[in-house]
GROMACS .gro file of C-alpha atoms in nm:
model
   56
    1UNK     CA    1  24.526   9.940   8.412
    2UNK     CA    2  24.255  10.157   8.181
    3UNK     CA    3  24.063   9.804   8.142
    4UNK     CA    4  24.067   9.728   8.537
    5UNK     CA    5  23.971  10.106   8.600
    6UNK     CA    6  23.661  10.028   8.351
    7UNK     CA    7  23.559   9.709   8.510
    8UNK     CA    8  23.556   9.869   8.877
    9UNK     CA    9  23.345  10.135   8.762
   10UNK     CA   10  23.115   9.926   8.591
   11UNK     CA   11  23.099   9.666   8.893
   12UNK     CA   12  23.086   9.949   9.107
   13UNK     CA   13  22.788  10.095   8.888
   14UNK     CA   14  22.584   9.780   8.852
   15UNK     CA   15  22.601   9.636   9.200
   16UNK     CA   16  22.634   9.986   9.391
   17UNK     CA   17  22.785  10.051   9.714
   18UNK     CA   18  22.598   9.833  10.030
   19UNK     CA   19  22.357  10.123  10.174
   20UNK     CA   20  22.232  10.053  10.544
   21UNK     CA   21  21.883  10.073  10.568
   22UNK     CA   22  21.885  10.245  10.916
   23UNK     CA   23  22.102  10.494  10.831
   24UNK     CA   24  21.980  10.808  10.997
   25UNK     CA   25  22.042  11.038  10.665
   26UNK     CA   26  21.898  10.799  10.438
   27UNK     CA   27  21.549  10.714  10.676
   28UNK     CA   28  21.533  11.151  10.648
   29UNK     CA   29  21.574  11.192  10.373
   30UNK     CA   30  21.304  10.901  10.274
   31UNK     CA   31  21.083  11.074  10.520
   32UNK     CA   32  21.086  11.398  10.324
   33UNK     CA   33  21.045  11.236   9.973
   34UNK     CA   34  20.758  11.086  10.087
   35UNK     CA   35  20.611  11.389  10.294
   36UNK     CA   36  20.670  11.583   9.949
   37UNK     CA   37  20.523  11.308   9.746
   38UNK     CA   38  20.209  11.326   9.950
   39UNK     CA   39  20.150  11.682   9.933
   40UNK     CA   40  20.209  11.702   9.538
   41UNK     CA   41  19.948  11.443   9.529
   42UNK     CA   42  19.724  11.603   9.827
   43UNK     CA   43  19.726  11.875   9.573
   44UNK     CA   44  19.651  11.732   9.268
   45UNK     CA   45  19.344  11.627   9.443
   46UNK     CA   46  19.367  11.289   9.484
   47UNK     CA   47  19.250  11.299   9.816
   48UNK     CA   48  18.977  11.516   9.763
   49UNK     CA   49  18.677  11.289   9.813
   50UNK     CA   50  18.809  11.131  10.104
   51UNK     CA   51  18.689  11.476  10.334
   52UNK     CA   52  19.065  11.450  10.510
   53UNK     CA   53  19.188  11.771  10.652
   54UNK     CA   54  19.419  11.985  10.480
   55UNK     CA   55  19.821  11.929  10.535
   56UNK     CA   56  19.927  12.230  10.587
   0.00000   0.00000   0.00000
């Protein structure tokens, strides 16, 4: 039982659970990761030269 327990897990770990792509928590939750992402880098100045408004 220990050894079937082990090879779930690890078929479970390398193949995942199927995630819909148009899942409503999971297109949010991209959203904000990639509104964060762009103000770090807004930040760090990579936009700088580009004369784009500020985000805020």
């Amino acid at each position: 039982m220990y050894k079937k327990d082990q090879a779930l897990k690890l078929d479970l770990a390398m193949n995942g659970p199927a995630i819909l792509d148009n899942s409503p928590f999971l297109l949010k939750a991209r959203d904000e990761y990639n509104r964060a992402e762009l103000i770090r880098e807004y930040n760090a100045g990579r936009y700088q030269d580009k004369g784009l408004p500020g985000i805020m």
